[in-house]
Amino acid sequence: KNLHNDMENRYSLFDKVGVSNVNDFNSLVTKDPSELSKNEKDALSKLTKEERKPLPKKIVVADELSDLMSNPDTRKMMIRHITALGRKARASGIHMVLATQKPTKAVIPGEIQANLPAKIIMKVDTANSANYVETPGAENLLGKGDMIVKGFGEDKRIQSGFLSNEEVDGVAKEFGGNGKVRKPVEVPKDEYKDEPEAPSSEPSKEH
């Protein structure tokens, strides 16, 4: 929900200055004042001092999507927010990586599937291969990094690189604050309840 709100806030900033994505926005707010055109100065004048800062790009990783989808009290809310983020978040600089060992329709419903631009699948059974990749073949993969990539033109079968435990630890420390434990974000209990769906009058933002 917080990411969904962040995305909508970013699009509000983009609308103020007449840009459509995070790269154009960051270029504008960091541009040398002496190089700004009149139109760009007028656009920046619509932002507050706090708003005239470059927006960081964010990558959100869910290492087991089924954990988020298994609670009936939050399932509809999760589907709604993930679908919205999948459809519009990329241009705002927010990206999602959703992983699961259970690629079933219960875990990855059609609304989410339709709004994921790329999919990677490793060896699964025949039924899940047809469901997730939408083409047969994943049941014949060899394991150990053998995978199918879908979403960038033709489906491709590739081999992932091998990462040792030491390399995995290094990546985790780099992205996790060099090994320092961070306090988890606490979400109020009422945040977990499904919200009533409000009709949207805004047109879908294409990018």
Short mmCIF file of C-alpha atoms in Angstrom, two decimals:
data_model
loop_
_atom_site.label_atom_id
_atom_site.label_comp_id
_atom_site.label_asym_id
_atom_site.label_seq_id
_atom_site.Cartn_x
_atom_site.Cartn_y
_atom_site.Cartn_z
CA LYS A 1 0.00 0.00 0.00
CA ASN A 2 2.83 2.41 0.86
CA LEU A 3 4.52 1.70 -2.48
CA HIS A 4 1.23 2.20 -4.32
CA ASN A 5 0.82 5.58 -2.61
CA ASP A 6 4.44 6.47 -3.40
CA MET A 7 3.84 5.65 -7.06
CA GLU A 8 0.74 7.85 -7.23
CA ASN A 9 2.58 10.70 -5.49
CA ARG A 10 5.37 10.45 -8.03
CA TYR A 11 2.91 10.66 -10.92
CA SER A 12 1.42 13.76 -9.31
CA LEU A 13 4.88 15.35 -9.37
CA PHE A 14 5.36 14.31 -12.99
CA ASP A 15 2.03 15.91 -13.92
CA LYS A 16 3.05 19.18 -12.26
CA VAL A 17 6.17 19.56 -14.40
CA GLY A 18 4.90 17.89 -17.58
CA VAL A 19 7.07 14.75 -17.69
CA SER A 20 6.07 11.11 -17.90
CA ASN A 21 8.82 9.17 -16.16
CA VAL A 22 11.33 9.29 -13.33
CA ASN A 23 14.37 9.78 -15.59
CA ASP A 24 12.95 12.95 -17.15
CA PHE A 25 11.90 14.24 -13.74
CA ASN A 26 15.33 13.66 -12.20
CA SER A 27 17.04 15.26 -15.19
CA LEU A 28 14.87 18.35 -14.78
CA VAL A 29 15.33 18.84 -11.03
CA THR A 30 19.10 18.32 -11.23
CA LYS A 31 19.69 20.44 -14.31
CA ASP A 32 22.05 23.40 -13.95
CA PRO A 33 19.83 26.48 -13.33
CA SER A 34 21.78 28.41 -15.95
CA GLU A 35 20.75 25.88 -18.60
CA LEU A 36 17.03 25.86 -17.83
CA SER A 37 14.64 27.09 -20.50
CA LYS A 38 11.75 29.39 -19.60
CA ASN A 39 9.30 26.50 -19.79
CA GLU A 40 11.48 24.39 -17.50
CA LYS A 41 11.75 27.24 -14.99
CA ASP A 42 7.98 27.64 -15.06
CA ALA A 43 7.57 23.90 -14.49
CA LEU A 44 9.97 23.86 -11.54
CA SER A 45 8.19 26.82 -9.97
CA LYS A 46 5.20 24.52 -9.43
CA LEU A 47 7.24 22.34 -7.06
CA THR A 48 8.05 23.04 -3.45
CA LYS A 49 11.64 23.06 -2.28
CA GLU A 50 11.22 19.55 -0.88
CA GLU A 51 9.76 18.32 -4.16
CA ARG A 52 12.71 19.59 -6.20
CA LYS A 53 14.82 16.57 -5.36
CA PRO A 54 15.69 13.56 -7.53
CA LEU A 55 13.57 10.50 -6.82
CA PRO A 56 15.42 7.27 -5.98
CA LYS A 57 14.68 4.15 -7.95
CA LYS A 58 13.33 1.31 -5.86
CA ILE A 59 13.41 -2.45 -6.31
CA VAL A 60 10.96 -4.44 -4.22
CA VAL A 61 11.64 -8.15 -3.78
CA ALA A 62 9.14 -10.71 -2.49
CA ASP A 63 11.03 -13.97 -2.11
CA GLU A 64 7.83 -16.02 -1.64
CA LEU A 65 4.68 -14.52 -3.10
CA SER A 66 2.48 -17.28 -1.69
CA ASP A 67 3.15 -15.94 1.83
CA LEU A 68 1.48 -12.67 0.81
CA MET A 69 -1.40 -14.36 -1.00
CA SER A 70 -2.32 -17.05 1.56
CA ASN A 71 -4.03 -14.76 4.08
CA PRO A 72 -7.70 -14.39 3.08
CA ASP A 73 -7.92 -11.11 5.03
CA THR A 74 -5.28 -9.43 2.86
CA ARG A 75 -5.47 -11.30 -0.43
CA LYS A 76 -7.75 -8.86 -2.29
CA MET A 77 -5.72 -5.90 -1.07
CA MET A 78 -2.44 -7.50 -2.16
CA ILE A 79 -3.82 -8.33 -5.61
CA ARG A 80 -5.08 -4.77 -6.05
CA HIS A 81 -1.81 -3.11 -5.05
CA ILE A 82 0.47 -5.55 -6.89
CA THR A 83 -1.63 -5.24 -10.05
CA ALA A 84 -1.49 -1.43 -9.93
CA LEU A 85 2.27 -1.47 -9.35
CA GLY A 86 2.82 -3.97 -12.14
CA ARG A 87 0.80 -1.85 -14.56
CA LYS A 88 2.19 1.61 -13.82
CA ALA A 89 5.13 1.59 -11.41
CA ARG A 90 8.03 1.11 -13.85
CA ALA A 91 7.87 4.61 -15.29
CA SER A 92 7.81 6.04 -11.76
CA GLY A 93 11.06 4.25 -10.89
CA ILE A 94 9.57 1.44 -8.80
CA HIS A 95 10.23 -2.15 -9.86
CA MET A 96 9.05 -5.47 -8.45
CA VAL A 97 10.66 -8.89 -8.34
CA LEU A 98 8.11 -11.51 -7.29
CA ALA A 99 9.31 -15.06 -6.65
CA THR A 100 7.46 -18.21 -5.68
CA GLN A 101 7.96 -21.95 -5.60
CA LYS A 102 4.22 -22.38 -6.14
CA PRO A 103 3.39 -20.85 -9.55
CA THR A 104 -0.29 -21.75 -9.38
CA LYS A 105 -3.29 -19.63 -10.30
CA ALA A 106 -4.09 -19.27 -6.61
CA VAL A 107 -0.72 -17.63 -5.99
CA ILE A 108 -0.42 -15.78 -9.32
CA PRO A 109 -3.97 -14.87 -10.38
CA GLY A 110 -4.73 -13.56 -13.84
CA GLU A 111 -4.78 -9.90 -12.77
CA ILE A 112 -1.18 -10.11 -11.60
CA GLN A 113 0.03 -12.25 -14.52
CA ALA A 114 -1.37 -9.82 -17.07
CA ASN A 115 0.59 -6.94 -15.57
CA LEU A 116 4.02 -8.55 -15.20
CA PRO A 117 6.21 -7.53 -18.17
CA ALA A 118 8.72 -10.37 -17.80
CA LYS A 119 8.68 -13.86 -16.35
CA ILE A 120 11.43 -16.32 -15.51
CA ILE A 121 10.56 -19.91 -14.73
CA MET A 122 12.65 -22.88 -13.68
CA LYS A 123 11.70 -26.52 -13.62
CA VAL A 124 8.10 -27.17 -12.54
CA ASP A 125 5.45 -29.77 -13.27
CA THR A 126 3.46 -29.76 -16.50
CA ALA A 127 0.34 -28.08 -15.07
CA ASN A 128 2.26 -25.17 -13.57
CA SER A 129 4.31 -24.75 -16.73
CA ALA A 130 1.16 -24.26 -18.79
CA ASN A 131 -0.26 -21.89 -16.17
CA TYR A 132 2.70 -19.61 -15.58
CA VAL A 133 4.72 -19.52 -18.80
CA GLU A 134 1.55 -20.07 -20.82
CA THR A 135 3.51 -22.39 -23.07
CA PRO A 136 4.65 -25.94 -22.31
CA GLY A 137 8.30 -26.72 -21.76
CA ALA A 138 9.27 -25.81 -18.22
CA GLU A 139 8.57 -29.34 -17.07
CA ASN A 140 11.45 -30.49 -19.31
CA LEU A 141 14.08 -28.14 -17.87
CA LEU A 142 17.14 -29.75 -16.33
CA GLY A 143 17.31 -27.81 -13.07
CA LYS A 144 20.48 -26.20 -11.71
CA GLY A 145 19.77 -22.81 -13.30
CA ASP A 146 18.20 -24.01 -16.56
CA MET A 147 15.37 -21.54 -17.19
CA ILE A 148 12.89 -20.02 -19.63
CA VAL A 149 12.64 -16.23 -19.99
CA LYS A 150 9.41 -14.78 -21.33
CA GLY A 151 8.52 -11.17 -22.07
CA PHE A 152 11.30 -9.81 -24.27
CA GLY A 153 10.17 -10.99 -27.69
CA GLU A 154 10.46 -14.73 -28.24
CA ASP A 155 10.66 -17.07 -25.26
CA LYS A 156 14.29 -17.93 -24.56
CA ARG A 157 15.89 -20.83 -22.75
CA ILE A 158 19.02 -19.73 -20.93
CA GLN A 159 21.40 -20.90 -18.23
CA SER A 160 21.80 -18.75 -15.14
CA GLY A 161 25.22 -18.16 -13.64
CA PHE A 162 26.36 -20.01 -10.53
CA LEU A 163 26.67 -18.03 -7.30
CA SER A 164 28.66 -19.41 -4.40
CA ASN A 165 27.47 -18.96 -0.82
CA GLU A 166 30.15 -16.31 -0.35
CA GLU A 167 28.86 -14.34 -3.36
CA VAL A 168 25.28 -14.58 -2.14
CA ASP A 169 26.35 -13.30 1.29
CA GLY A 170 28.22 -10.43 -0.36
CA VAL A 171 25.18 -9.33 -2.35
CA ALA A 172 22.94 -9.60 0.71
CA LYS A 173 25.31 -7.47 2.78
CA GLU A 174 25.64 -4.86 0.03
CA PHE A 175 21.88 -4.42 -0.31
CA GLY A 176 21.17 -4.93 3.36
CA GLY A 177 23.43 -2.22 4.74
CA ASN A 178 26.77 -4.06 4.84
CA GLY A 179 25.48 -6.69 7.21
CA LYS A 180 23.84 -4.32 9.69
CA VAL A 181 20.43 -5.47 10.84
CA ARG A 182 17.70 -2.99 10.01
CA LYS A 183 14.59 -2.62 12.11
CA PRO A 184 11.61 -4.03 10.17
CA VAL A 185 8.84 -1.68 9.16
CA GLU A 186 5.88 -2.07 11.47
CA VAL A 187 2.48 -1.86 9.79
CA PRO A 188 -0.58 -1.03 11.94
CA LYS A 189 -2.98 -3.93 12.28
CA ASP A 190 -5.77 -2.13 10.46
CA GLU A 191 -3.47 -1.87 7.43
CA TYR A 192 -3.87 -5.62 6.97
CA LYS A 193 -7.62 -5.46 6.49
CA ASP A 194 -9.03 -5.37 3.00
CA GLU A 195 -9.96 -1.89 1.88
CA PRO A 196 -13.15 -1.06 -0.01
CA GLU A 197 -12.45 -0.67 -3.68
CA ALA A 198 -13.02 2.88 -4.85
CA PRO A 199 -13.91 3.49 -8.51
CA SER A 200 -11.12 5.26 -10.35
CA SER A 201 -11.89 8.08 -12.74
CA GLU A 202 -8.26 8.52 -13.80
CA PRO A 203 -7.16 7.17 -17.17
CA SER A 204 -4.53 4.46 -17.11
CA LYS A 205 -1.02 5.87 -17.35
CA GLU A 206 0.70 4.28 -20.33
CA HIS A 207 4.48 4.21 -20.68
#
